[in-house]
Amino acid sequence: MLRAMPLMHSMERDKYEQAGELIKRALKEDPDNAMILAWAAHWQVYHVGQGWSQHPGRAFAIAQRYALSAIRLDPENAEALGIYAHVCSFLDKDFDSALHYFERALRVNPNLAFVWALSALTYCYIGEPNTALQRLERHRDLTPIEPYPALFDNPYAIAYLIKRDYEQAAVFGRRVTKTRPEF
C-alpha cells in the first residue's frame, strides 16, 4: 500500500494503474484493513475522474463499498472518513453527507491536510468558493512543501473559477498543467 500511494499521486496513467495492482495485492493479503479499503476507494474515484475507467458506474459502486467497509471497520479512521466523504461528494453528489463525514474526519484528526483539500472541492461544488479557499489555506499551512502540487493546486483553480476570479484561476490552472499536463 505504501508503494502504491506515490504512484497514485503521480497522476500518470501507467503509474496509476501500477498503484491499482499494488492495492489489489494488498486487499488480497489483508481484506479487512480499513486503510487499504479506504485507499482502494480513493483509487477508484480518481480513476473515474481522470476518465480512465471503462466502467464508471461499476467503479463508483466499488468505491462506495470499499469506503463504507473502511469506516465500518474503523469508525474513527480520519482518512477513511475523509475518503468516504469525497466519494459522497464527487461520485454521489450527496453534499450533505460529504460535509458531515468531512467534519467527522477533521474532528478525529484536524491535521489531516489532504482532507482539508478534498473538503474544499465539496465547498466548490456547493458554490462556496471562499470557504473552499479557507480550507485550501489550512491544507497549505499543514503542508508548506507540497510533494504533489498539481493534485492540490487544482482545487485552487476550481475555487477561483467559481469565485469568478479568472486571473487567479488561470494562474493556478497554468501551474497545474505545466507540472502535470496529463492531469
PDB file of C-alpha atoms in Angstrom:
ATOM      1  CA  MET A   1       0.000   0.000   0.000  1.00  0.00           C
ATOM      2  CA  LEU A   2       2.811   2.393   0.850  1.00  0.00           C
ATOM      3  CA  ARG A   3       4.401   1.771  -2.534  1.00  0.00           C
ATOM      4  CA  ALA A   4       1.082   2.488  -4.261  1.00  0.00           C
ATOM      5  CA  MET A   5       0.469   5.926  -2.775  1.00  0.00           C
ATOM      6  CA  PRO A   6       3.199   7.909  -4.576  1.00  0.00           C
ATOM      7  CA  LEU A   7       2.294   6.135  -7.803  1.00  0.00           C
ATOM      8  CA  MET A   8      -1.318   7.256  -7.347  1.00  0.00           C
ATOM      9  CA  HIS A   9      -0.318  10.845  -6.696  1.00  0.00           C
ATOM     10  CA  SER A  10       1.762  10.966  -9.860  1.00  0.00           C
ATOM     11  CA  MET A  11      -1.485  11.086 -11.898  1.00  0.00           C
ATOM     12  CA  GLU A  12       0.382   9.386 -14.741  1.00  0.00           C
ATOM     13  CA  ARG A  13      -1.780   6.615 -16.133  1.00  0.00           C
ATOM     14  CA  ASP A  14       0.845   3.841 -16.210  1.00  0.00           C
ATOM     15  CA  LYS A  15       1.946   4.570 -12.654  1.00  0.00           C
ATOM     16  CA  TYR A  16      -1.665   4.919 -11.550  1.00  0.00           C
ATOM     17  CA  GLU A  17      -2.515   1.506 -12.999  1.00  0.00           C
ATOM     18  CA  GLN A  18       0.532   0.046 -11.191  1.00  0.00           C
ATOM     19  CA  ALA A  19      -0.794   1.530  -7.976  1.00  0.00           C
ATOM     20  CA  GLY A  20      -4.119  -0.186  -8.614  1.00  0.00           C
ATOM     21  CA  GLU A  21      -2.365  -3.550  -8.961  1.00  0.00           C
ATOM     22  CA  LEU A  22      -0.458  -2.989  -5.716  1.00  0.00           C
ATOM     23  CA  ILE A  23      -3.697  -2.078  -3.942  1.00  0.00           C
ATOM     24  CA  LYS A  24      -5.379  -5.240  -5.261  1.00  0.00           C
ATOM     25  CA  ARG A  25      -2.488  -7.287  -3.846  1.00  0.00           C
ATOM     26  CA  ALA A  26      -2.750  -5.509  -0.515  1.00  0.00           C
ATOM     27  CA  LEU A  27      -6.508  -6.170  -0.389  1.00  0.00           C
ATOM     28  CA  LYS A  28      -5.953  -9.873  -1.082  1.00  0.00           C
ATOM     29  CA  GLU A  29      -3.419 -10.081   1.734  1.00  0.00           C
ATOM     30  CA  ASP A  30      -5.430  -8.035   4.226  1.00  0.00           C
ATOM     31  CA  PRO A  31      -9.074  -7.616   3.124  1.00  0.00           C
ATOM     32  CA  ASP A  32     -10.209  -6.245   6.494  1.00  0.00           C
ATOM     33  CA  ASN A  33      -7.706  -3.409   6.703  1.00  0.00           C
ATOM     34  CA  ALA A  34      -9.573  -0.098   6.862  1.00  0.00           C
ATOM     35  CA  MET A  35      -6.677   1.911   5.430  1.00  0.00           C
ATOM     36  CA  ILE A  36      -6.265  -0.362   2.426  1.00  0.00           C
ATOM     37  CA  LEU A  37     -10.016  -0.299   1.786  1.00  0.00           C
ATOM     38  CA  ALA A  38     -10.117   3.495   2.068  1.00  0.00           C
ATOM     39  CA  TRP A  39      -7.242   3.994  -0.352  1.00  0.00           C
ATOM     40  CA  ALA A  40      -8.722   1.406  -2.709  1.00  0.00           C
ATOM     41  CA  ALA A  41     -11.867   3.569  -2.772  1.00  0.00           C
ATOM     42  CA  HIS A  42      -9.764   6.673  -3.346  1.00  0.00           C
ATOM     43  CA  TRP A  43      -8.031   4.952  -6.258  1.00  0.00           C
ATOM     44  CA  GLN A  44     -11.402   4.257  -7.882  1.00  0.00           C
ATOM     45  CA  VAL A  45     -12.517   7.898  -7.535  1.00  0.00           C
ATOM     46  CA  TYR A  46      -9.515   9.317  -9.353  1.00  0.00           C
ATOM     47  CA  HIS A  47      -9.530   6.504 -11.907  1.00  0.00           C
ATOM     48  CA  VAL A  48     -13.029   7.622 -12.891  1.00  0.00           C
ATOM     49  CA  GLY A  49     -12.195  11.325 -12.535  1.00  0.00           C
ATOM     50  CA  GLN A  50      -9.310  11.009 -14.976  1.00  0.00           C
ATOM     51  CA  GLY A  51     -11.570   9.290 -17.485  1.00  0.00           C
ATOM     52  CA  TRP A  52      -9.592   6.050 -17.332  1.00  0.00           C
ATOM     53  CA  SER A  53     -12.320   3.738 -16.064  1.00  0.00           C
ATOM     54  CA  GLN A  54     -14.067   1.711 -18.729  1.00  0.00           C
ATOM     55  CA  HIS A  55     -16.999   1.150 -16.358  1.00  0.00           C
ATOM     56  CA  PRO A  56     -17.540   4.282 -14.238  1.00  0.00           C
ATOM     57  CA  GLY A  57     -20.792   3.021 -12.713  1.00  0.00           C
ATOM     58  CA  ARG A  58     -19.117  -0.146 -11.505  1.00  0.00           C
ATOM     59  CA  ALA A  59     -16.138   1.848 -10.221  1.00  0.00           C
ATOM     60  CA  PHE A  60     -18.483   4.161  -8.284  1.00  0.00           C
ATOM     61  CA  ALA A  61     -20.145   1.161  -6.650  1.00  0.00           C
ATOM     62  CA  ILE A  62     -16.790  -0.365  -5.761  1.00  0.00           C
ATOM     63  CA  ALA A  63     -15.528   2.937  -4.321  1.00  0.00           C
ATOM     64  CA  GLN A  64     -18.618   3.316  -2.173  1.00  0.00           C
ATOM     65  CA  ARG A  65     -18.462  -0.296  -0.967  1.00  0.00           C
ATOM     66  CA  TYR A  66     -14.768  -0.030  -0.063  1.00  0.00           C
ATOM     67  CA  ALA A  67     -15.180   3.325   1.683  1.00  0.00           C
ATOM     68  CA  LEU A  68     -18.189   2.192   3.705  1.00  0.00           C
ATOM     69  CA  SER A  69     -16.397  -1.020   4.667  1.00  0.00           C
ATOM     70  CA  ALA A  70     -13.417   1.009   5.829  1.00  0.00           C
ATOM     71  CA  ILE A  71     -15.447   3.228   8.152  1.00  0.00           C
ATOM     72  CA  ARG A  72     -17.439   0.252   9.470  1.00  0.00           C
ATOM     73  CA  LEU A  73     -14.177  -1.477  10.348  1.00  0.00           C
ATOM     74  CA  ASP A  74     -12.665   1.646  11.907  1.00  0.00           C
ATOM     75  CA  PRO A  75     -15.223   4.420  12.566  1.00  0.00           C
ATOM     76  CA  GLU A  76     -12.513   6.691  13.994  1.00  0.00           C
ATOM     77  CA  ASN A  77     -10.168   6.432  11.000  1.00  0.00           C
ATOM     78  CA  ALA A  78      -9.943  10.024   9.781  1.00  0.00           C
ATOM     79  CA  GLU A  79      -8.512   9.087   6.387  1.00  0.00           C
ATOM     80  CA  ALA A  80     -11.309   6.592   5.757  1.00  0.00           C
ATOM     81  CA  LEU A  81     -13.929   9.138   6.848  1.00  0.00           C
ATOM     82  CA  GLY A  82     -12.445  11.799   4.570  1.00  0.00           C
ATOM     83  CA  ILE A  83     -12.222   9.451   1.608  1.00  0.00           C
ATOM     84  CA  TYR A  84     -15.812   8.323   2.153  1.00  0.00           C
ATOM     85  CA  ALA A  85     -16.831  11.986   2.265  1.00  0.00           C
ATOM     86  CA  HIS A  86     -15.116  12.545  -1.077  1.00  0.00           C
ATOM     87  CA  VAL A  87     -16.920   9.513  -2.523  1.00  0.00           C
ATOM     88  CA  CYS A  88     -20.233  11.002  -1.323  1.00  0.00           C
ATOM     89  CA  SER A  89     -19.392  14.351  -2.881  1.00  0.00           C
ATOM     90  CA  PHE A  90     -17.691  13.503  -6.139  1.00  0.00           C
ATOM     91  CA  LEU A  91     -19.459  10.296  -7.077  1.00  0.00           C
ATOM     92  CA  ASP A  92     -22.889  10.550  -5.444  1.00  0.00           C
ATOM     93  CA  LYS A  93     -23.344  14.335  -5.387  1.00  0.00           C
ATOM     94  CA  ASP A  94     -24.582  13.825  -1.798  1.00  0.00           C
ATOM     95  CA  PHE A  95     -23.046  17.023  -0.454  1.00  0.00           C
ATOM     96  CA  ASP A  96     -24.814  16.954   2.931  1.00  0.00           C
ATOM     97  CA  SER A  97     -23.347  13.545   3.730  1.00  0.00           C
ATOM     98  CA  ALA A  98     -19.983  14.622   2.366  1.00  0.00           C
ATOM     99  CA  LEU A  99     -19.837  17.666   4.633  1.00  0.00           C
ATOM    100  CA  HIS A 100     -20.908  15.555   7.608  1.00  0.00           C
ATOM    101  CA  TYR A 101     -18.148  12.989   7.046  1.00  0.00           C
ATOM    102  CA  PHE A 102     -15.514  15.632   6.316  1.00  0.00           C
ATOM    103  CA  GLU A 103     -16.326  17.292   9.637  1.00  0.00           C
ATOM    104  CA  ARG A 104     -16.147  13.931  11.425  1.00  0.00           C
ATOM    105  CA  ALA A 105     -12.774  13.247   9.812  1.00  0.00           C
ATOM    106  CA  LEU A 106     -11.420  16.648  10.828  1.00  0.00           C
ATOM    107  CA  ARG A 107     -12.707  16.269  14.398  1.00  0.00           C
ATOM    108  CA  VAL A 108     -10.792  12.998  14.630  1.00  0.00           C
ATOM    109  CA  ASN A 109      -7.665  14.478  13.045  1.00  0.00           C
ATOM    110  CA  PRO A 110      -7.664  18.230  12.397  1.00  0.00           C
ATOM    111  CA  ASN A 111      -4.165  17.985  10.928  1.00  0.00           C
ATOM    112  CA  LEU A 112      -5.004  15.692   8.029  1.00  0.00           C
ATOM    113  CA  ALA A 113      -4.067  18.021   5.197  1.00  0.00           C
ATOM    114  CA  PHE A 114      -5.469  16.117   2.248  1.00  0.00           C
ATOM    115  CA  VAL A 115      -8.924  16.023   3.888  1.00  0.00           C
ATOM    116  CA  TRP A 116      -8.883  19.819   4.104  1.00  0.00           C
ATOM    117  CA  ALA A 117      -8.143  19.926   0.368  1.00  0.00           C
ATOM    118  CA  LEU A 118     -10.770  17.335  -0.558  1.00  0.00           C
ATOM    119  CA  SER A 119     -13.372  19.116   1.530  1.00  0.00           C
ATOM    120  CA  ALA A 120     -12.541  22.328  -0.330  1.00  0.00           C
ATOM    121  CA  LEU A 121     -13.722  20.664  -3.521  1.00  0.00           C
ATOM    122  CA  THR A 122     -17.095  19.948  -1.952  1.00  0.00           C
ATOM    123  CA  TYR A 123     -17.408  23.596  -0.960  1.00  0.00           C
ATOM    124  CA  CYS A 124     -16.685  24.460  -4.596  1.00  0.00           C
ATOM    125  CA  TYR A 125     -19.406  22.089  -5.748  1.00  0.00           C
ATOM    126  CA  ILE A 126     -21.969  23.762  -3.468  1.00  0.00           C
ATOM    127  CA  GLY A 127     -20.969  27.256  -4.570  1.00  0.00           C
ATOM    128  CA  GLU A 128     -18.961  28.395  -1.541  1.00  0.00           C
ATOM    129  CA  PRO A 129     -15.555  29.260  -3.020  1.00  0.00           C
ATOM    130  CA  ASN A 130     -14.482  31.469  -0.104  1.00  0.00           C
ATOM    131  CA  THR A 131     -14.893  28.570   2.325  1.00  0.00           C
ATOM    132  CA  ALA A 132     -13.076  26.360  -0.159  1.00  0.00           C
ATOM    133  CA  LEU A 133     -10.162  28.797  -0.283  1.00  0.00           C
ATOM    134  CA  GLN A 134     -10.009  28.923   3.526  1.00  0.00           C
ATOM    135  CA  ARG A 135      -9.810  25.136   3.616  1.00  0.00           C
ATOM    136  CA  LEU A 136      -7.126  25.132   0.960  1.00  0.00           C
ATOM    137  CA  GLU A 137      -5.110  27.613   3.013  1.00  0.00           C
ATOM    138  CA  ARG A 138      -5.406  25.259   6.003  1.00  0.00           C
ATOM    139  CA  HIS A 139      -4.110  22.472   3.749  1.00  0.00           C
ATOM    140  CA  ARG A 140      -1.216  24.684   2.697  1.00  0.00           C
ATOM    141  CA  ASP A 141      -0.443  25.586   6.336  1.00  0.00           C
ATOM    142  CA  LEU A 142      -0.206  21.880   7.146  1.00  0.00           C
ATOM    143  CA  THR A 143       1.943  21.061   4.095  1.00  0.00           C
ATOM    144  CA  PRO A 144       4.134  24.075   3.337  1.00  0.00           C
ATOM    145  CA  ILE A 145       6.174  21.927   0.949  1.00  0.00           C
ATOM    146  CA  GLU A 146       3.591  20.057  -1.078  1.00  0.00           C
ATOM    147  CA  PRO A 147       5.004  16.902  -2.677  1.00  0.00           C
ATOM    148  CA  TYR A 148       2.098  16.725  -5.161  1.00  0.00           C
ATOM    149  CA  PRO A 149       1.445  20.345  -6.166  1.00  0.00           C
ATOM    150  CA  ALA A 150      -0.580  19.631  -9.311  1.00  0.00           C
ATOM    151  CA  LEU A 151      -3.015  17.486  -7.402  1.00  0.00           C
ATOM    152  CA  PHE A 152      -3.574  20.053  -4.682  1.00  0.00           C
ATOM    153  CA  ASP A 153      -3.283  23.250  -6.749  1.00  0.00           C
ATOM    154  CA  ASN A 154      -6.139  22.079  -8.949  1.00  0.00           C
ATOM    155  CA  PRO A 155      -8.789  22.826  -6.270  1.00  0.00           C
ATOM    156  CA  TYR A 156      -7.465  26.398  -6.093  1.00  0.00           C
ATOM    157  CA  ALA A 157      -8.110  26.802  -9.817  1.00  0.00           C
ATOM    158  CA  ILE A 158     -11.632  25.456  -9.373  1.00  0.00           C
ATOM    159  CA  ALA A 159     -12.352  27.693  -6.366  1.00  0.00           C
ATOM    160  CA  TYR A 160     -11.118  30.816  -8.136  1.00  0.00           C
ATOM    161  CA  LEU A 161     -13.082  29.894 -11.242  1.00  0.00           C
ATOM    162  CA  ILE A 162     -16.296  29.565  -9.221  1.00  0.00           C
ATOM    163  CA  LYS A 163     -15.456  32.817  -7.441  1.00  0.00           C
ATOM    164  CA  ARG A 164     -15.103  34.390 -10.903  1.00  0.00           C
ATOM    165  CA  ASP A 165     -11.547  35.469 -10.187  1.00  0.00           C
ATOM    166  CA  TYR A 166     -10.409  34.315 -13.590  1.00  0.00           C
ATOM    167  CA  GLU A 167      -6.911  35.731 -13.295  1.00  0.00           C
ATOM    168  CA  GLN A 168      -6.120  33.621 -10.221  1.00  0.00           C
ATOM    169  CA  ALA A 169      -7.916  30.617 -11.740  1.00  0.00           C
ATOM    170  CA  ALA A 170      -5.630  30.906 -14.763  1.00  0.00           C
ATOM    171  CA  VAL A 171      -2.517  31.246 -12.567  1.00  0.00           C
ATOM    172  CA  PHE A 172      -3.296  28.021 -10.711  1.00  0.00           C
ATOM    173  CA  GLY A 173      -4.602  26.253 -13.801  1.00  0.00           C
ATOM    174  CA  ARG A 174      -1.414  27.004 -15.716  1.00  0.00           C
ATOM    175  CA  ARG A 175       0.677  25.838 -12.781  1.00  0.00           C
ATOM    176  CA  VAL A 176      -1.210  22.521 -12.727  1.00  0.00           C
ATOM    177  CA  THR A 177      -0.969  21.920 -16.460  1.00  0.00           C
ATOM    178  CA  LYS A 178       2.699  22.889 -16.540  1.00  0.00           C
ATOM    179  CA  THR A 179       3.701  20.454 -13.789  1.00  0.00           C
ATOM    180  CA  ARG A 180       1.260  17.666 -14.734  1.00  0.00           C
ATOM    181  CA  PRO A 181      -0.143  18.051 -18.250  1.00  0.00           C
ATOM    182  CA  GLU A 182      -1.707  14.586 -18.011  1.00  0.00           C
ATOM    183  CA  PHE A 183      -3.839  15.584 -15.007  1.00  0.00           C
TER     184      PHE A 183
END
